Short mmCIF file of C-alpha atoms (C1' of nucleotides) in Angstrom, two decimals:
data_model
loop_
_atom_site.label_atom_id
_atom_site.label_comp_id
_atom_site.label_asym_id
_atom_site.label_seq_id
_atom_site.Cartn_x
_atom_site.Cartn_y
_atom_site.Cartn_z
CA UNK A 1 -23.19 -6.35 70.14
CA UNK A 2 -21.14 -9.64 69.17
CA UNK A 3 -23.58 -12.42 69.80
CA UNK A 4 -23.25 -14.83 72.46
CA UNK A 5 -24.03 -17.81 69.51
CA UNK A 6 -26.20 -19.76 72.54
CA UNK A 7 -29.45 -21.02 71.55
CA UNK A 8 -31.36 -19.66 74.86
CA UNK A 9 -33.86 -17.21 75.21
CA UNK A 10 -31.95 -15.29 77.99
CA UNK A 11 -28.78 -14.76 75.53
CA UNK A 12 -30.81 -14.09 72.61
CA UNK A 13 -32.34 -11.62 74.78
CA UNK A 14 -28.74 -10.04 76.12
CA UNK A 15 -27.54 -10.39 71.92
CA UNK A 16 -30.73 -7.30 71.69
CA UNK A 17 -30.36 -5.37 74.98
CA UNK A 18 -26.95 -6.88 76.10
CA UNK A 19 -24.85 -3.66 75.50
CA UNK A 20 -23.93 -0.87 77.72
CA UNK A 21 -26.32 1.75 78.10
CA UNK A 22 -28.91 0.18 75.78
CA UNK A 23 -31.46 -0.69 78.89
CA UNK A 24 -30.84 2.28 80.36
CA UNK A 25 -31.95 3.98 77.37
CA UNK A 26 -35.37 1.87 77.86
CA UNK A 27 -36.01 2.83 81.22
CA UNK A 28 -35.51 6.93 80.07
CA UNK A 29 -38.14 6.25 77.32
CA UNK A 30 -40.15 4.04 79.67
CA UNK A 31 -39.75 7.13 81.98
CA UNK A 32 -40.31 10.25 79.99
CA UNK A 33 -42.50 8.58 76.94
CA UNK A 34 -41.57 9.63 73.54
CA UNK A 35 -38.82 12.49 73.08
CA UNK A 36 -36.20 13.71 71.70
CA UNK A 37 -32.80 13.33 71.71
CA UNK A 38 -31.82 16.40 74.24
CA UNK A 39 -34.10 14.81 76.52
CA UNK A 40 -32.56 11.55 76.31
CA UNK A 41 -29.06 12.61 76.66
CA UNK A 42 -30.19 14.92 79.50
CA UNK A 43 -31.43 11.69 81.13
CA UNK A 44 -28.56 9.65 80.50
CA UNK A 45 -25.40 11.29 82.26
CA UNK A 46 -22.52 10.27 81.41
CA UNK A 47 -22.95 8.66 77.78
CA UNK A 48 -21.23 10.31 74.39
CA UNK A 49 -23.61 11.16 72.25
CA UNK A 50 -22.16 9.08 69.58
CA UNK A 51 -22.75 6.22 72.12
CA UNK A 52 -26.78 7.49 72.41
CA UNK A 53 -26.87 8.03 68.33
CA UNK A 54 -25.67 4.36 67.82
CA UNK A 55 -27.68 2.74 70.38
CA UNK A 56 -30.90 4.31 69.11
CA UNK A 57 -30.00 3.10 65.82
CA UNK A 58 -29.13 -0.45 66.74
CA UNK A 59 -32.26 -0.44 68.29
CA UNK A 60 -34.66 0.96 65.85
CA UNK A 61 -33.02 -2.18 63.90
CA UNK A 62 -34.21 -4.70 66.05
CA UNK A 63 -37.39 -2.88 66.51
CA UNK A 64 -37.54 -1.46 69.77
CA UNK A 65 -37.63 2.07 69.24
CA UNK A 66 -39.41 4.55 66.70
CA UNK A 67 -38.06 7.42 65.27
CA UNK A 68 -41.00 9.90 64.44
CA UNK A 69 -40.99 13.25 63.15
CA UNK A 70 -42.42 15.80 65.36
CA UNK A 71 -44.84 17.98 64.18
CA UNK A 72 -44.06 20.73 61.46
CA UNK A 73 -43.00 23.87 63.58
CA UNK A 74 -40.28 22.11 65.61
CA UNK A 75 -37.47 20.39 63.28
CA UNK A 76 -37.03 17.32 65.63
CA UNK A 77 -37.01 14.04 66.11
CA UNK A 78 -38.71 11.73 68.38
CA UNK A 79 -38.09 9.01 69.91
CA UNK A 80 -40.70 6.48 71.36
CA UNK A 81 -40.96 2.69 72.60
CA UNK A 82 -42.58 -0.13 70.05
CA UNK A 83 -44.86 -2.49 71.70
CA UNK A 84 -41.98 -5.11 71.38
CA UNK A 85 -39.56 -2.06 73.66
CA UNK A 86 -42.15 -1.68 76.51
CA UNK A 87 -41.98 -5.04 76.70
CA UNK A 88 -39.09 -4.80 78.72
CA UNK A 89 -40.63 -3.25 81.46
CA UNK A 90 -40.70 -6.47 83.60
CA UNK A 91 -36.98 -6.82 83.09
CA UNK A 92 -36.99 -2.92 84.33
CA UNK A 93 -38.67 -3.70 86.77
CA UNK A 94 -37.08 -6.62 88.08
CA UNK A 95 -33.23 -4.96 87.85
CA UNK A 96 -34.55 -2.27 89.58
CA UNK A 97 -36.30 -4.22 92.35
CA UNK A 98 -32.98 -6.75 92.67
CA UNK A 99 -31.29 -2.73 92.75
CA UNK A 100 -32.59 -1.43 95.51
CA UNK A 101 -30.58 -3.26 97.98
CA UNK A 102 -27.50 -1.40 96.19
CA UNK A 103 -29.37 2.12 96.14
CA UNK A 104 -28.82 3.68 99.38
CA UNK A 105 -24.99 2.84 99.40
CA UNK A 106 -23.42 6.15 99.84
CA UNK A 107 -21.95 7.67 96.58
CA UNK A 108 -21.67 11.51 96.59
CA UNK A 109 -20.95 12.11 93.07
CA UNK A 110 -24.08 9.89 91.77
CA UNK A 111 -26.19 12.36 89.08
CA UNK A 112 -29.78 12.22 89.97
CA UNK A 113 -32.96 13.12 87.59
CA UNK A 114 -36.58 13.49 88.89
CA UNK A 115 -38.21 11.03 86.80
CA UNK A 116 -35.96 8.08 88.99
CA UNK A 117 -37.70 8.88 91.59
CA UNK A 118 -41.14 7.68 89.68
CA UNK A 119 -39.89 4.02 90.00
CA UNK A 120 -39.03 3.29 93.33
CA UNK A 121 -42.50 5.16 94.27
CA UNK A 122 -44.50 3.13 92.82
CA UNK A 123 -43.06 -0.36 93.21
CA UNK A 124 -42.80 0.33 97.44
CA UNK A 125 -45.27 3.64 98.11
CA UNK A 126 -48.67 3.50 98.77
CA UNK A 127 -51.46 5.57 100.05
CA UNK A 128 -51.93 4.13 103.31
CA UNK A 129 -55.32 6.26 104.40
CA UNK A 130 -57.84 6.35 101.16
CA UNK A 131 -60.19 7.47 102.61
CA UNK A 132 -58.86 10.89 103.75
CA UNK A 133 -59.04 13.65 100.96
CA UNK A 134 -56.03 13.94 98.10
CA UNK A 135 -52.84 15.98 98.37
CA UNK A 136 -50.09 16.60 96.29
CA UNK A 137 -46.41 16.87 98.30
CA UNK A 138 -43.74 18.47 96.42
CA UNK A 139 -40.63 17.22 96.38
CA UNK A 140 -37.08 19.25 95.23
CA UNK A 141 -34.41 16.66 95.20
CA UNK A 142 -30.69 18.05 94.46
CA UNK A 143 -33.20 21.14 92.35
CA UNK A 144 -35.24 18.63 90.47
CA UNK A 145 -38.79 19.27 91.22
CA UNK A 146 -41.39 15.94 91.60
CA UNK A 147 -44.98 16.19 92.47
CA UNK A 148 -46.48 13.54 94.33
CA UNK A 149 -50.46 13.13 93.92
CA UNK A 150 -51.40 11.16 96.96
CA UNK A 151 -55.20 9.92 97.17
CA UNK A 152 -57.12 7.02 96.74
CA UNK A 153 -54.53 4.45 98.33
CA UNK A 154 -52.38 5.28 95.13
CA UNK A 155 -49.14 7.90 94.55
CA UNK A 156 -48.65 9.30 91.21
CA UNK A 157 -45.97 10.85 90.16
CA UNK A 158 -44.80 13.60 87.38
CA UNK A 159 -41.73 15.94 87.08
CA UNK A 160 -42.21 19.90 87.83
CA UNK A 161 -43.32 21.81 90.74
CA UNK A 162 -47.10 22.65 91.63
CA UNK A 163 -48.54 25.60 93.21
CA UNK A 164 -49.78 25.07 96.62
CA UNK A 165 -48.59 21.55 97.99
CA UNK A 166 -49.83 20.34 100.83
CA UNK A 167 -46.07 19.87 102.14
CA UNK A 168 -42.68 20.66 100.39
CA UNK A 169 -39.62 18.33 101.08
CA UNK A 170 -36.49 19.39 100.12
CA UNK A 171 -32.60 17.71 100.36
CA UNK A 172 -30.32 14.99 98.93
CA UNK A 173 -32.13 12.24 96.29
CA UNK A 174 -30.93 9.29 98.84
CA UNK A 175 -31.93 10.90 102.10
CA UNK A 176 -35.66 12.06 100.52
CA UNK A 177 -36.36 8.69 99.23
CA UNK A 178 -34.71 6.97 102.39
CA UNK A 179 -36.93 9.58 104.59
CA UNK A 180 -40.40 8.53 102.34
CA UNK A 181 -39.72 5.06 102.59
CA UNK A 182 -39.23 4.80 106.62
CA UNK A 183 -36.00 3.70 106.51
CA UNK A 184 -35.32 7.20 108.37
CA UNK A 185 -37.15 9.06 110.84
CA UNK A 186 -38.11 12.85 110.59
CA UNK A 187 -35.69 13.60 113.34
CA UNK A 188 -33.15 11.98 111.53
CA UNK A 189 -33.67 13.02 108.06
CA UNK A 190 -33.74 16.93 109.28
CA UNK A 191 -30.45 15.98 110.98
CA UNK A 192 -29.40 14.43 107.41
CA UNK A 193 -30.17 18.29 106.10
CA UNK A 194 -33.96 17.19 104.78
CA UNK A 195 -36.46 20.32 105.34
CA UNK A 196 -40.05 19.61 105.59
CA UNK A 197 -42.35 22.76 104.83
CA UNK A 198 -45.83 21.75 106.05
CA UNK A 199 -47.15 19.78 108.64
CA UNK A 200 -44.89 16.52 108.46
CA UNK A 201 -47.49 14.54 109.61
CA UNK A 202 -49.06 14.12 106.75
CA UNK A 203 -46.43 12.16 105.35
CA UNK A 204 -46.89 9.45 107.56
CA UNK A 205 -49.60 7.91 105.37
CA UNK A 206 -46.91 7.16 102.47
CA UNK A 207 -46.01 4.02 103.40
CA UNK A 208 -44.31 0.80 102.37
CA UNK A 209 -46.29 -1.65 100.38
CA UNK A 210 -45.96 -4.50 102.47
CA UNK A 211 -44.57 -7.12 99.96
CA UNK A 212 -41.26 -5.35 99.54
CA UNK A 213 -40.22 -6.42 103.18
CA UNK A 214 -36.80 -6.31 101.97
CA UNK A 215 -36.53 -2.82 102.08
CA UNK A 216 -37.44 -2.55 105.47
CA UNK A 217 -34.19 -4.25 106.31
CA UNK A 218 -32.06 -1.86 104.74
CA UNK A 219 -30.60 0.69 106.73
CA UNK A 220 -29.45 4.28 106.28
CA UNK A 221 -26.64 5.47 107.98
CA UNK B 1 -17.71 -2.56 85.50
CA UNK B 2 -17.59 0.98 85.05
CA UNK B 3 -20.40 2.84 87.03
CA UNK B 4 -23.09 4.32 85.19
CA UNK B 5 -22.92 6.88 88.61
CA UNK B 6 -26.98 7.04 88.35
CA UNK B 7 -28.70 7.50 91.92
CA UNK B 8 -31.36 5.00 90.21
CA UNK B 9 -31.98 1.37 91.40
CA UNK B 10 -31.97 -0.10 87.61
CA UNK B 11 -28.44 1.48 87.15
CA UNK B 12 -27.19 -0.01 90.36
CA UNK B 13 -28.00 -3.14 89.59
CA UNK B 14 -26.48 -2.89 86.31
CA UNK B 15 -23.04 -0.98 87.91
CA UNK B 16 -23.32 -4.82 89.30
CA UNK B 17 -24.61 -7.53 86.74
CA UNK B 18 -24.51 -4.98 83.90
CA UNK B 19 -21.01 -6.77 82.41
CA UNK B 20 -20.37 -8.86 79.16
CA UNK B 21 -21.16 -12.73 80.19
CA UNK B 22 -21.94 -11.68 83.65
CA UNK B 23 -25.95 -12.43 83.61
CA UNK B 24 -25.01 -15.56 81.85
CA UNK B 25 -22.84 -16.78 84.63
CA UNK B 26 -25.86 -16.33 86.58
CA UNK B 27 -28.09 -18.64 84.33
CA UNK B 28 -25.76 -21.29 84.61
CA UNK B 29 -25.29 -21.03 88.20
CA UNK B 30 -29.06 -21.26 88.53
CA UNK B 31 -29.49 -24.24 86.00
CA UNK B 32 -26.70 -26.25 86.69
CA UNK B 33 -26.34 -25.52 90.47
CA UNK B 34 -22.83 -24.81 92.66
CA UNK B 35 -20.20 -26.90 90.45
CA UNK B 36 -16.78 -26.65 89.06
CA UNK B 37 -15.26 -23.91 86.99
CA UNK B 38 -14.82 -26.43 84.18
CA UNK B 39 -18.72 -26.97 84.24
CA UNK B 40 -19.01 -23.58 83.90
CA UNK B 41 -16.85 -22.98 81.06
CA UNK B 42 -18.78 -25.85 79.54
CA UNK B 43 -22.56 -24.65 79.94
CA UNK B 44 -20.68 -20.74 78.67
CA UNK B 45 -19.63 -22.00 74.88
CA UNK B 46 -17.69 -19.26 73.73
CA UNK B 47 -16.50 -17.47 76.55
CA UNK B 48 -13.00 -16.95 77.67
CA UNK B 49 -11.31 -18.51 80.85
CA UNK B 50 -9.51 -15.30 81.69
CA UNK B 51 -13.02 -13.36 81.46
CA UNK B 52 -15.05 -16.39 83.59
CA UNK B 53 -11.95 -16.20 85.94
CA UNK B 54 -12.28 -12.45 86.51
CA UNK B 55 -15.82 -12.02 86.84
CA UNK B 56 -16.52 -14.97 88.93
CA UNK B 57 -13.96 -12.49 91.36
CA UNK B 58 -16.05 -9.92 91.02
CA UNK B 59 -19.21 -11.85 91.24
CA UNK B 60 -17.45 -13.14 94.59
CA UNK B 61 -16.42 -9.63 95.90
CA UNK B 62 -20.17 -8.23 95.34
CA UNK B 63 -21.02 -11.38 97.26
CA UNK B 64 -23.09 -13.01 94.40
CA UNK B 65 -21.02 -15.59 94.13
CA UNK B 66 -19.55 -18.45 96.89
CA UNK B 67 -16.43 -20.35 96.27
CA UNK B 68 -15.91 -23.27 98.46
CA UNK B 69 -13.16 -25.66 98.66
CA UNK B 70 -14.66 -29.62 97.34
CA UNK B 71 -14.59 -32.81 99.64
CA UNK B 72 -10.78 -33.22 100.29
CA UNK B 73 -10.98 -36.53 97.52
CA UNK B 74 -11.03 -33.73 94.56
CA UNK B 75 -9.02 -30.60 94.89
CA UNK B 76 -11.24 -28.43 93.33
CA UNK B 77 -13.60 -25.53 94.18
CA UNK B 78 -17.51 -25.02 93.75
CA UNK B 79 -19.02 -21.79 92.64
CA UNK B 80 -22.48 -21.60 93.66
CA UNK B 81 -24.49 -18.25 94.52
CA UNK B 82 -25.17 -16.75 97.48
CA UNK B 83 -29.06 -15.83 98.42
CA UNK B 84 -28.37 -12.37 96.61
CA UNK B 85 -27.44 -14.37 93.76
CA UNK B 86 -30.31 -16.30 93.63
CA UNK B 87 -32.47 -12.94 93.88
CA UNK B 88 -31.98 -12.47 90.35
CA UNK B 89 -34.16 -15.47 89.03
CA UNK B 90 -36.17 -12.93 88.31
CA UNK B 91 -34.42 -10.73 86.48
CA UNK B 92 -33.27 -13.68 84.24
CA UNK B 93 -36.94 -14.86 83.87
CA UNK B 94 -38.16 -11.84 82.75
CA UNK B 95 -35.37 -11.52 80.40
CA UNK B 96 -35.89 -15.19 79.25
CA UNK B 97 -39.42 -14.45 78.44
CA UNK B 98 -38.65 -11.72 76.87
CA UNK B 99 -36.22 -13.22 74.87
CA UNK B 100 -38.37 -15.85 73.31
CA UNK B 101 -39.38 -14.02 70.12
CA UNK B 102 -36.16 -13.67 69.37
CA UNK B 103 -35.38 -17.35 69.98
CA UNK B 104 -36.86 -18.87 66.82
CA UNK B 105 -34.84 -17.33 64.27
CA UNK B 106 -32.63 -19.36 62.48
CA UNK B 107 -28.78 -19.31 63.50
CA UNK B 108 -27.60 -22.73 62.24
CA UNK B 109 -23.76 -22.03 64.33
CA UNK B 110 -25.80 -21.67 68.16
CA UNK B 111 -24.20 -23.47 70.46
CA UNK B 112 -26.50 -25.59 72.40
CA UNK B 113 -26.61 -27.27 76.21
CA UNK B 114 -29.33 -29.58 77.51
CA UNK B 115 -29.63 -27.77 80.94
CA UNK B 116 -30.98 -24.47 78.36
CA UNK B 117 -34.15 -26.69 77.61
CA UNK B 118 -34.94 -26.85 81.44
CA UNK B 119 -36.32 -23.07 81.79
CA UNK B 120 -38.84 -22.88 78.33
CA UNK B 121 -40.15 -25.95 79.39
CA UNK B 122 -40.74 -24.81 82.97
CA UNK B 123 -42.13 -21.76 81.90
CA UNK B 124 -44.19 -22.63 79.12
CA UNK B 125 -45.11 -26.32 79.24
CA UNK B 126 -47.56 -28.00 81.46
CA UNK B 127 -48.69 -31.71 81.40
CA UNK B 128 -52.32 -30.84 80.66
CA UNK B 129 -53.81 -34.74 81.70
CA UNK B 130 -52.88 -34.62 85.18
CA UNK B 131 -54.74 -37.44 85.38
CA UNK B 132 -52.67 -39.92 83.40
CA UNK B 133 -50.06 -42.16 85.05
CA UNK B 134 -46.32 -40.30 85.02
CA UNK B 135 -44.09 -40.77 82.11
CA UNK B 136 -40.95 -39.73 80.94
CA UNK B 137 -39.56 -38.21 77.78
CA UNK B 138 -36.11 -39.04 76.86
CA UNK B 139 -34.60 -35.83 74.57
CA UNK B 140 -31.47 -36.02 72.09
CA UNK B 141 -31.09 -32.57 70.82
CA UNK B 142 -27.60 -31.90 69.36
CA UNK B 143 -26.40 -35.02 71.24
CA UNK B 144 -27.29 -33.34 74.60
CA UNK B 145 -29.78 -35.79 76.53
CA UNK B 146 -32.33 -34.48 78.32
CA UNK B 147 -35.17 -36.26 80.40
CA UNK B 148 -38.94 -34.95 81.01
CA UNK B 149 -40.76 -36.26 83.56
CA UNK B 150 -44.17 -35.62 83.08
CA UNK B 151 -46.69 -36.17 85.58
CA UNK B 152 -49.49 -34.85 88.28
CA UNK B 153 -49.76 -31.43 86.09
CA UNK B 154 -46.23 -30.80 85.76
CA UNK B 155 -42.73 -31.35 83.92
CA UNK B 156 -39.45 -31.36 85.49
CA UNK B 157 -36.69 -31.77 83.55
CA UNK B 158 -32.78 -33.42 83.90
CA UNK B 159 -30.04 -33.88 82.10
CA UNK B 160 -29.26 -37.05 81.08
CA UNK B 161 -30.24 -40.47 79.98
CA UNK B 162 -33.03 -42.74 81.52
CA UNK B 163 -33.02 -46.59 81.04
CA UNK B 164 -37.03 -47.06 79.37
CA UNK B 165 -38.37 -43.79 78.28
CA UNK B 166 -41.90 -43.40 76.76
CA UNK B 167 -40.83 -41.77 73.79
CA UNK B 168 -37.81 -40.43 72.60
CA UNK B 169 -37.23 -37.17 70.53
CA UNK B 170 -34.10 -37.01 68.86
CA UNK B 171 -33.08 -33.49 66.36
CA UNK B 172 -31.97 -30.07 66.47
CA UNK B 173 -33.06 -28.07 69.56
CA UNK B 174 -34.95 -25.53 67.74
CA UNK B 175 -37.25 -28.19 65.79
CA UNK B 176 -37.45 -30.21 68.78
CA UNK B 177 -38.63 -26.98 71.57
CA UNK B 178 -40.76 -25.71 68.54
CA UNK B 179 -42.69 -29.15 68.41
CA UNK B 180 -42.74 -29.28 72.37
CA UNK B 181 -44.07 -25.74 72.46
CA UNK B 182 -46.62 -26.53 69.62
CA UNK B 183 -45.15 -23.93 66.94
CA UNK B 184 -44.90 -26.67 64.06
CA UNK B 185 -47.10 -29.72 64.24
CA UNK B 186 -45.79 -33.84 64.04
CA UNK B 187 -45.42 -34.25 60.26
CA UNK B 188 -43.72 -30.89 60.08
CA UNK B 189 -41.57 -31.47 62.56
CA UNK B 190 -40.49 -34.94 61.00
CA UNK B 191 -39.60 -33.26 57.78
CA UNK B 192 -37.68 -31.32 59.96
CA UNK B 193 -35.67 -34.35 60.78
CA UNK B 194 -36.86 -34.59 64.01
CA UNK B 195 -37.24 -38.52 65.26
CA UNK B 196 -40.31 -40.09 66.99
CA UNK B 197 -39.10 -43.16 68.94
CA UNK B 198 -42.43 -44.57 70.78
CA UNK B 199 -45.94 -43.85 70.65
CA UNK B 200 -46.44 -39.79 69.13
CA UNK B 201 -49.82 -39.22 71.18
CA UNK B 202 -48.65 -39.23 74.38
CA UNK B 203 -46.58 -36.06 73.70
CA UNK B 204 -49.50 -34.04 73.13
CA UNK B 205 -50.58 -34.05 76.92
CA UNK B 206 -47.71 -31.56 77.00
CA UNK B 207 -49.23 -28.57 76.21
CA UNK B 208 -48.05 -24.43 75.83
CA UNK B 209 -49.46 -22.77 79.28
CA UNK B 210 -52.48 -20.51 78.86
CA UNK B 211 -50.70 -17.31 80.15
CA UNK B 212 -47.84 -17.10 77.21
CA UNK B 213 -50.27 -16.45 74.25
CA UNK B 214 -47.31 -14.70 72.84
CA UNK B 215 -45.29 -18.15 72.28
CA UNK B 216 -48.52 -19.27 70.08
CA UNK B 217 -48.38 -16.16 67.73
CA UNK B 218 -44.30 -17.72 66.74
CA UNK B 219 -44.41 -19.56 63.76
CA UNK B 220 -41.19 -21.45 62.57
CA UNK B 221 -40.32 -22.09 59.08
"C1'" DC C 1 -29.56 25.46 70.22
"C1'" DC C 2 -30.60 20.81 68.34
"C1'" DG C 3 -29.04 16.42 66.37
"C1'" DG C 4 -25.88 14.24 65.50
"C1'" DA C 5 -20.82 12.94 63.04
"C1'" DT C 6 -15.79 12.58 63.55
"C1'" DC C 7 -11.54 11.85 65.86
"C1'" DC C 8 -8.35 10.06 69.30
"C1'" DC C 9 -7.30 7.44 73.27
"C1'" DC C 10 -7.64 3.84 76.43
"C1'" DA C 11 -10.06 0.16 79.12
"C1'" DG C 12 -12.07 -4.10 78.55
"C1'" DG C 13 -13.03 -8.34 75.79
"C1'" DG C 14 -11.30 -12.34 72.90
"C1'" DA C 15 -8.01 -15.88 71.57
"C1'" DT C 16 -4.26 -18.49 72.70
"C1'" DA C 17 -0.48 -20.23 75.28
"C1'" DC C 18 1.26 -21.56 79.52
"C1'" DT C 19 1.78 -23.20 84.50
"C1'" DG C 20 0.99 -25.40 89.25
"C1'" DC D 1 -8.06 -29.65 85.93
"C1'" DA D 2 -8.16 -24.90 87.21
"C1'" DG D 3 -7.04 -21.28 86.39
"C1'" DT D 4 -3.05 -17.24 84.93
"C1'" DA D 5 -0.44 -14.53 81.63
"C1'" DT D 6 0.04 -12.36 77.30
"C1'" DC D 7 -1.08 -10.09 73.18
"C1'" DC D 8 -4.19 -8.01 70.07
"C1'" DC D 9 -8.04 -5.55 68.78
"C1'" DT D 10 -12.68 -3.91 69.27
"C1'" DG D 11 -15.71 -0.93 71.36
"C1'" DG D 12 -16.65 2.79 74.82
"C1'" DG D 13 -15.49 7.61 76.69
"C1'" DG D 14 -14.61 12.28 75.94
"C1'" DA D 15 -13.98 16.25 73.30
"C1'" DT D 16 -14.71 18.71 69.37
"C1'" DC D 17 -16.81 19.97 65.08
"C1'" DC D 18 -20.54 20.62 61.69
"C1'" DG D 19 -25.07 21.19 59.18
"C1'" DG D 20 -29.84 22.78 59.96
#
DNA sequence: CCGGATCCCCAGGGATACTG
DNA sequence: CAGTATCCCTGGGGATCCGG
């Protein structure tokens, strides 16, 4: 990217991670750890691949990413964060917090992948009754299958399905999320086509963490 | 900006903020406060009035961004940003931070404003004698004055001149934050042609805070 | 099928000139 | 002073093609 020729941190920063797509290429490897380039592009809709190819270059050149070969049997690259990459997280973080307020704005041709559902979990979720035993919920958002591990006071996340959840939710990405983080009731996320297999009840101890009061004031029509 | 079309809070925010010049719009609105569009163009060396004009539209329309009409003296408007706007400190702090290893390599054609000094020193100085009566520091860096006022623990900063300072620091901005920050030491700096106007010891109550080890591990050359 | 490279087209950015 | 208008050109988007 041309350089902004300021001497400040915050442009020398944008001169590095400034262009399009380049931080969203950080959150995917923040997201799905080191992998290839498939995996990438299959977590980036919408960009060329030329666009991915270039970016990953640029920033193996500054010294964000590494470009490893995988082990003998599969002919592959793949592709990983330096310590100086996951640095970014905070600056993730912080877009994606200052995001949310944008996030349940209807849009019905958005793309959706499981792993963005990792974020937003555990910045607002939380366990709200430790004590009682753990449970994993599934969750199969426009057919991408999330688990959520649920115990302890803490959710954990990871992609794929599980055997024998405790409860299944299925529907649209914005109505599940909108439905897990309160902003909707059960009655009005089934009416919003959300189908809860188990008893729903459990649910109610994933709750907001109560520092992200913000999101409590957003609304979902 | 084009839409990234992500359901994914980080790509939201960046359908929104994600533009060329657009984050550094921000900055300045945050440094310098609601002013004029000609103060803006002057704290944004390098950008184009066309491109300031358009995106501080769009910076309006995603309600960022207030333009209000001046006392009826000066026809003018003030741009100054709304408490959305504002919600982004973060996201410009964590970028800033970031940013800072980046920030000591050499690029002798950087343009350079005094207000840019304001946020290292906020978030990496301290005045570590609490306990000493207040002084200020008058800064000449690239013929932009600057003033410190140091005092009770902690250094706030302003542009401009003040009638009697302390000391006075006059040279390039890099030499002159890398001898604030503690990267190159008194007699380094000097060869560096940076000027000591008043007694040299009181500077070194202004110290790097603990937290930002990383700033220690820069060296300059 | 994976990991790109190449090509063409167009929107968006940059520089400059101009106007109320 | 505070923008607007214009032109040019780079860089992104999309499709296709190619070597392994």
């Amino acid at each position: 990217m041309r350089s902004y020729g300021h001497f400040c941190s915050v442009a020398r920063a944008l001169d590095v991670v400034g262009d399009r797509w380049t931080l969203l290429i950080v959150r995917e490897l923040l997201l799905q750890g080191p992998c290839r380039f498939t995996d990438l592009k299959d977590g980036l809709p919408g960009v060329a691949s030329n666009l991915l190819s270039e970016r990953l270059k640029e920033l193996e050149d500054s010294g964000l990413v590494s470009r490893d070969a995988a082990q003998p049997p599969v002919a592959t690259n793949l592709y990983g964060l330096t310590a100086t990459g996951r640095a970014l997280e905070p600056v993730i973080q912080a877009l994606g917090l200052w995001g949310v307020q944008f996030s349940m704005e209807k849009r019905t041709d958005d793309a959706f992948r499981g792993q963005w559902l990792t974020y937003p979990v555990a910045w607002f979720l939380q366990d709200s009754r430790p004590d009682e035993p753990a449970m994993t919920v599934q969750i199969i958002a426009d057919d991408e299958p999330v688990t959520l591990h649920v115990g302890g006071g803490h959710i954990h996340t990871e992609r794929g399905t599980v055997p024998d959840p405790a409860v299944t939710l299925r529907g649209e990405p914005d109505k599940v999320l909108g439905f897990l983080a309160g902003f909707i009731d059960l009655k009005k996320a089934r009416a919003a086509g959300v189908e809860v297999d188990g008893p729903a009840r459990l649910l109610t101890r994933i709750t907001p963490k109560a520092q992200h009061s913000m999101l409590q004031a957003l609304t979902l029509d």
